[in-house]
Tab-separated table of C-alpha atoms in Angstrom:
chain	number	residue	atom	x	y	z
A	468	UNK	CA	36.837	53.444	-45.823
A	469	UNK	CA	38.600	51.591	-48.262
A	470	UNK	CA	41.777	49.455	-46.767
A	471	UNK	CA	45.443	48.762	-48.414
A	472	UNK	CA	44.648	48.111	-52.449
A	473	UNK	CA	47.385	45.680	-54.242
A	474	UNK	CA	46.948	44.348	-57.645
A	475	UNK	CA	48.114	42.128	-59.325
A	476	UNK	CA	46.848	39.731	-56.395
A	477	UNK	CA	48.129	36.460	-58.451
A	478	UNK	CA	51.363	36.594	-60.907
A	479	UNK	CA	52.604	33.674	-62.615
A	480	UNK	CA	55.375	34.230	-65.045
A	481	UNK	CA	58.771	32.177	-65.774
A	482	UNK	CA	62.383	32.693	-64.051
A	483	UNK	CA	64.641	36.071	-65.502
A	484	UNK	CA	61.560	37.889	-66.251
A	485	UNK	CA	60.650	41.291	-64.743
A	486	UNK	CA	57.428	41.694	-62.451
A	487	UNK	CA	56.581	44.707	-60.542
A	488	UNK	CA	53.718	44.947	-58.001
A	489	UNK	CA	51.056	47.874	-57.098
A	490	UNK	CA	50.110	48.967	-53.866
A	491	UNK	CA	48.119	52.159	-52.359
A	492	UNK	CA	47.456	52.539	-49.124
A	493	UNK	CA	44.893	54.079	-46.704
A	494	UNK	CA	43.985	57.242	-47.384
A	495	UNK	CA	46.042	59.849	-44.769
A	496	UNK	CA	48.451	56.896	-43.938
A	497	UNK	CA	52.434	58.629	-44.261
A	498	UNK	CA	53.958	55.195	-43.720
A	499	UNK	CA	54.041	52.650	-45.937
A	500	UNK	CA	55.555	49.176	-45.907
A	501	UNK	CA	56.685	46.026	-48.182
A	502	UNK	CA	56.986	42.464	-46.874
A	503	UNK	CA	57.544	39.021	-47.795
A	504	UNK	CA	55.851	36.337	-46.884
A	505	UNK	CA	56.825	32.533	-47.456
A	506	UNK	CA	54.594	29.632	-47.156
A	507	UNK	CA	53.958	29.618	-43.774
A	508	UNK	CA	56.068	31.612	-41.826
A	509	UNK	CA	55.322	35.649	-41.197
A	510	UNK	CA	55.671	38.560	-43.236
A	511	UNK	CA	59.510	39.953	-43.448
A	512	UNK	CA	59.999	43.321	-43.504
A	513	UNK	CA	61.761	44.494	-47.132
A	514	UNK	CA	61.701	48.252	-46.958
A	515	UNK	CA	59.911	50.867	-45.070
A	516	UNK	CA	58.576	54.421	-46.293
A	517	UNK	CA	58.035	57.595	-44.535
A	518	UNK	CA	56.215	59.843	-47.164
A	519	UNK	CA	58.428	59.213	-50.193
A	520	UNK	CA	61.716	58.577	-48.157
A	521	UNK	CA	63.200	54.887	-47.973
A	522	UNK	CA	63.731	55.259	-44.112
A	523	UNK	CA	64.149	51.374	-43.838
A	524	UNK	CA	65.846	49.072	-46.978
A	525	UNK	CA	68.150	46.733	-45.330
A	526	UNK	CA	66.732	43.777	-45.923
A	527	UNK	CA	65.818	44.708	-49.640
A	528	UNK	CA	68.262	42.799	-51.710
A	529	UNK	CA	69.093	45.627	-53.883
A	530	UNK	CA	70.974	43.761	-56.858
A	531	UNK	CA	67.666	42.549	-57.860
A	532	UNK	CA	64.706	44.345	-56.000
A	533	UNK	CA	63.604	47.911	-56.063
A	534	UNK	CA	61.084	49.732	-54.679
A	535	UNK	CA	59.704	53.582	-55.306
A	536	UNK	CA	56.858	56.233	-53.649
A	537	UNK	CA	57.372	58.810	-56.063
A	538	UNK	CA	54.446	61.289	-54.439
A	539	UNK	CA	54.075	59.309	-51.113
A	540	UNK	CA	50.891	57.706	-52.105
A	541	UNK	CA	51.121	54.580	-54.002
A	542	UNK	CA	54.144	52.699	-54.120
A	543	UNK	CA	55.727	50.272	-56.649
A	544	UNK	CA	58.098	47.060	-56.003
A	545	UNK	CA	59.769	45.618	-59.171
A	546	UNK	CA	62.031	42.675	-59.133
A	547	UNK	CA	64.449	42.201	-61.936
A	548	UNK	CA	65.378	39.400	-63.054
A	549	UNK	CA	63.477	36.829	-61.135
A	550	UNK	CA	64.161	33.989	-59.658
A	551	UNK	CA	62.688	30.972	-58.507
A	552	UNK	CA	63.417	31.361	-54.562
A	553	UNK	CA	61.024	34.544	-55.182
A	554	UNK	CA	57.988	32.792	-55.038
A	555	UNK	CA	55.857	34.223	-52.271
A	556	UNK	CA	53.196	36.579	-51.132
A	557	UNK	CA	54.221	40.093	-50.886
A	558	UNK	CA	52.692	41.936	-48.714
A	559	UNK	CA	51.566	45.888	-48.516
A	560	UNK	CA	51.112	47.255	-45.121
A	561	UNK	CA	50.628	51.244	-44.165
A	562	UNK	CA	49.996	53.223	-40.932
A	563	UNK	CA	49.302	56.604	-40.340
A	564	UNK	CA	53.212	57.240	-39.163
A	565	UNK	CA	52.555	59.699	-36.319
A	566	UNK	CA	53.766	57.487	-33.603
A	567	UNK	CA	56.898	55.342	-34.722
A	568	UNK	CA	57.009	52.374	-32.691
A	569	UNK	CA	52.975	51.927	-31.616
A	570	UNK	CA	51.690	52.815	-35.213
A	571	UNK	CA	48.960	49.469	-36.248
A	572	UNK	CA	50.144	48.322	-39.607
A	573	UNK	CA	47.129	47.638	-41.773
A	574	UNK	CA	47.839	45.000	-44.237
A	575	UNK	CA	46.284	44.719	-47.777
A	576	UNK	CA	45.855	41.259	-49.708
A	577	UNK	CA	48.923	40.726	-50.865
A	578	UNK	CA	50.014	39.507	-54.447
A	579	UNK	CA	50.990	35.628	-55.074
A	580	UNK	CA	53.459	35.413	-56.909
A	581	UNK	CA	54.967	32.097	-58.736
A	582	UNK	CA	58.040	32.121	-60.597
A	583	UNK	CA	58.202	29.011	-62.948
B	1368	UNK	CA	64.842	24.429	-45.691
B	1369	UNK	CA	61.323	24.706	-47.775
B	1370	UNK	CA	59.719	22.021	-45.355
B	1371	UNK	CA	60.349	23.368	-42.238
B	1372	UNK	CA	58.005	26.769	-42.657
B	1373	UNK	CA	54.932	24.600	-43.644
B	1374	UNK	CA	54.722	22.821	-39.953
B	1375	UNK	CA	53.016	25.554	-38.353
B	1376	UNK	CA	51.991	24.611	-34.766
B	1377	UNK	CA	48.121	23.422	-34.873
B	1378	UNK	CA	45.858	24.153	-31.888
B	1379	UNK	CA	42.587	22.793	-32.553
B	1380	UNK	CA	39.577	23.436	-30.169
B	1381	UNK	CA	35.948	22.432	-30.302
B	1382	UNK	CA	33.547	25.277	-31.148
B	1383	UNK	CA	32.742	27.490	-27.890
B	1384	UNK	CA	35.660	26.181	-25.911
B	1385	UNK	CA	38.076	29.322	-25.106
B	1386	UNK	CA	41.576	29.020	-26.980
B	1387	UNK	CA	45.122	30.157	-26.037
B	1388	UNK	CA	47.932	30.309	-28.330
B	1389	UNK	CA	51.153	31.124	-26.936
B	1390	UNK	CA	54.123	33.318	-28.573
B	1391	UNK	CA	57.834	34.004	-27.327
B	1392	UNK	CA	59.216	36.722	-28.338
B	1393	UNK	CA	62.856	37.682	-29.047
B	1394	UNK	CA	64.074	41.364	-27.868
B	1395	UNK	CA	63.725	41.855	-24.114
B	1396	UNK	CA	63.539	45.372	-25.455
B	1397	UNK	CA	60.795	45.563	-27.893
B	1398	UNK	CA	58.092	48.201	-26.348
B	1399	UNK	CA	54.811	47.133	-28.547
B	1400	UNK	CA	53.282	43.831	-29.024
B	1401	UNK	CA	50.663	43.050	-31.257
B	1402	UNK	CA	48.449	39.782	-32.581
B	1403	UNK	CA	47.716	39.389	-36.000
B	1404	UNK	CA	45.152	37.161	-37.407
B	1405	UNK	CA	45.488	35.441	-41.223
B	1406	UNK	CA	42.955	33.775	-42.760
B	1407	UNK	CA	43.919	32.204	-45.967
B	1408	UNK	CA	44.008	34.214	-49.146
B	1409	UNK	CA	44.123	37.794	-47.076
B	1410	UNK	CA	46.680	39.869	-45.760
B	1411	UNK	CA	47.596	39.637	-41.823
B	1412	UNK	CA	44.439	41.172	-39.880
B	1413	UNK	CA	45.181	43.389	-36.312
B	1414	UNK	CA	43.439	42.089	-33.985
B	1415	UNK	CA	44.933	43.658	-30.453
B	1416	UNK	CA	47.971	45.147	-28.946
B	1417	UNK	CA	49.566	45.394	-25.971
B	1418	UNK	CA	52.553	47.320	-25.136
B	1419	UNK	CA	55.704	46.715	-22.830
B	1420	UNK	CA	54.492	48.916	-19.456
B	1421	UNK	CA	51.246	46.318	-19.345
B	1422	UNK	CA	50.620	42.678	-18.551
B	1423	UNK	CA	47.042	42.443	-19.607
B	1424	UNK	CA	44.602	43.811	-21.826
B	1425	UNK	CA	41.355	42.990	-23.074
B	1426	UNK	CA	38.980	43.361	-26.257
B	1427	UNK	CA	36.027	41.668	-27.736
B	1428	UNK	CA	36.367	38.578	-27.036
B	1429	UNK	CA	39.960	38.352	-26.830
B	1430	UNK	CA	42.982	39.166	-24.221
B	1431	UNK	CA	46.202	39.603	-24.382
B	1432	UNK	CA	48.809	38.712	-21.691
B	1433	UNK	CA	52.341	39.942	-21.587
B	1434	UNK	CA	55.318	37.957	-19.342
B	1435	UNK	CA	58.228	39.934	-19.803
B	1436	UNK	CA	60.099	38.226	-17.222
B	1437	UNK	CA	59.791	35.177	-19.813
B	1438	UNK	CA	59.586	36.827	-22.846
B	1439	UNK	CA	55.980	35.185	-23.468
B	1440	UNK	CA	52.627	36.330	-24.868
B	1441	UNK	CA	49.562	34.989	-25.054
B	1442	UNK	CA	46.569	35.469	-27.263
B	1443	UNK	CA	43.153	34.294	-24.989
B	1444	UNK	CA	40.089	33.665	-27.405
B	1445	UNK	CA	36.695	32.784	-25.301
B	1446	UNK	CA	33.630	31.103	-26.682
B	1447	UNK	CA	35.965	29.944	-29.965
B	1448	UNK	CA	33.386	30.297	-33.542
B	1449	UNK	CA	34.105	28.171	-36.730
B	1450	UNK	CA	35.255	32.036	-38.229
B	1451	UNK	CA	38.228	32.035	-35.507
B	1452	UNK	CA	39.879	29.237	-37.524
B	1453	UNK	CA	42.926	31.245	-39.264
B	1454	UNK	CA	46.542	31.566	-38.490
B	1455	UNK	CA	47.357	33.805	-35.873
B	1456	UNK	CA	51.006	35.487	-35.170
B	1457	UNK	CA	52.697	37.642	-32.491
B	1458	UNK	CA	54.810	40.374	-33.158
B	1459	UNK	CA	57.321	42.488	-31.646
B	1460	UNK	CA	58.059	46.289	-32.713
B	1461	UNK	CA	60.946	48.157	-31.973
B	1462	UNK	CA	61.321	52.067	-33.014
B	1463	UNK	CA	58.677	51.413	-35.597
B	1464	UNK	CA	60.140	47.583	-37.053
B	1465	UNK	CA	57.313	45.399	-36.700
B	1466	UNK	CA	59.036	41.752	-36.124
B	1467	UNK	CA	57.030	38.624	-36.445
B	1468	UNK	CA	57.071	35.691	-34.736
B	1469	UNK	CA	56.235	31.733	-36.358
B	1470	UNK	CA	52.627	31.941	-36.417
B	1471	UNK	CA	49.955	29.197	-35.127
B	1472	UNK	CA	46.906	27.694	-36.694
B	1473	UNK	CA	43.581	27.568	-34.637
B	1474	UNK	CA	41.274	24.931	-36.621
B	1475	UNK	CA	37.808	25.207	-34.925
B	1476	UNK	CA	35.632	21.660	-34.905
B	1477	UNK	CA	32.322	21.888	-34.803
């Protein structure tokens, strides 16, 4: 069974520019998470999906980030502009969302991304 | 600031020694406990959970011990292998918000 897909997995490209990242999870998983992670410390939770419902976003800092699960598959994050204090790994995680708070989160690889 | 995340804690162990890294955790009311394992270049990797009604569990190779009284876990690793060397992180989950603690890296000498 294939695991959590991202692409791109690197991302290099200079501060004010757009970037959006990819992510699809495990097949038959309803929940469906974004996180941060800086150099290291653990992953922060941005937002959290249940299907296609933003059931989690406040630690998503809206003015620049956004996030979408159009058909509660695959999901999207974009940041607009960026900046250089977004350089990190962000991280896809999903779960199968049946039992809230003992769900495992399986995470994917994650995209590096460098803001220049 | 930038510095301070790149001093993770180091345990380092010679191959087939047993390993315990150590986590305290925040909320005395988190219910679900689990150790994650990151070796560099990949995503965080489960590998076992506990949850808050239990003080010990056990897997493959690994166990997991729960203090609440302290707020402490611990991640047991016996007969440490050169492919054990990774970070490894606690966390904490809460009505489905999975919290995680500063992680620790386990360098394996041969």
């Amino acid at each position: 069974e294939a695991g959590v897909v991202q692409s791109p997995r690197y991302k290099i490209i200079e501060k004010k520019q757009p970037v959006a990242f990819w992510c699809n999870p495990i097949s038959g998983h309803n929940t469906l998470y974004w996180y941060l992670q800086n150099l290291g410390q653990g992953p922060e939770l941005l937002i959290r999906y249940e299907n296609e419902e933003a059931v989690d976003d406040s630690q998503l800092p809206k003015d620049r980030f956004s996030a979408e699960r159009l058909k509660g598959v695959d999901s999207t994050l974009k940041i607009q502009p960026a900046e250089l204090g977004d350089s990190a790994v962000y991280l896809c995680a999903s779960s199968l969302g049946d039992r809230a708070s003992t769900d495992t989160q399986y995470f994917g690889p994650g995209t590096r991304l460098t803001v220049l | 600031g930038e510095s301070v995340g790149l001093h993770l804690p180091t345990l380092s162990v010679q191959e087939g020694d047993n390993s315990i890294i150590n986590c305290a955790y925040s909320n005395s009311a988190s219910d679900y406990f689990i150790w994650y394992k990151q070796e560099s270049g990949k995503g965080p990797q489960f590998i076992i959970d506990i949850r808050s009604n239990m003080d010990k569990r056990q897997g493959q190779r690994v166990t997991v011990l729960l203090n609440k009284t302290v707020k402490h876990l611990s991640l047991q690793i016996a007969a440490t292998q050169p492919g054990d060397s990774a970070v490894y992180f606690c966390a904490e989950t809460r009505y489905g918000a999975l919290t995680f603690g500063s992680g620790t890296r386990l360098q394996v000498q041969p």
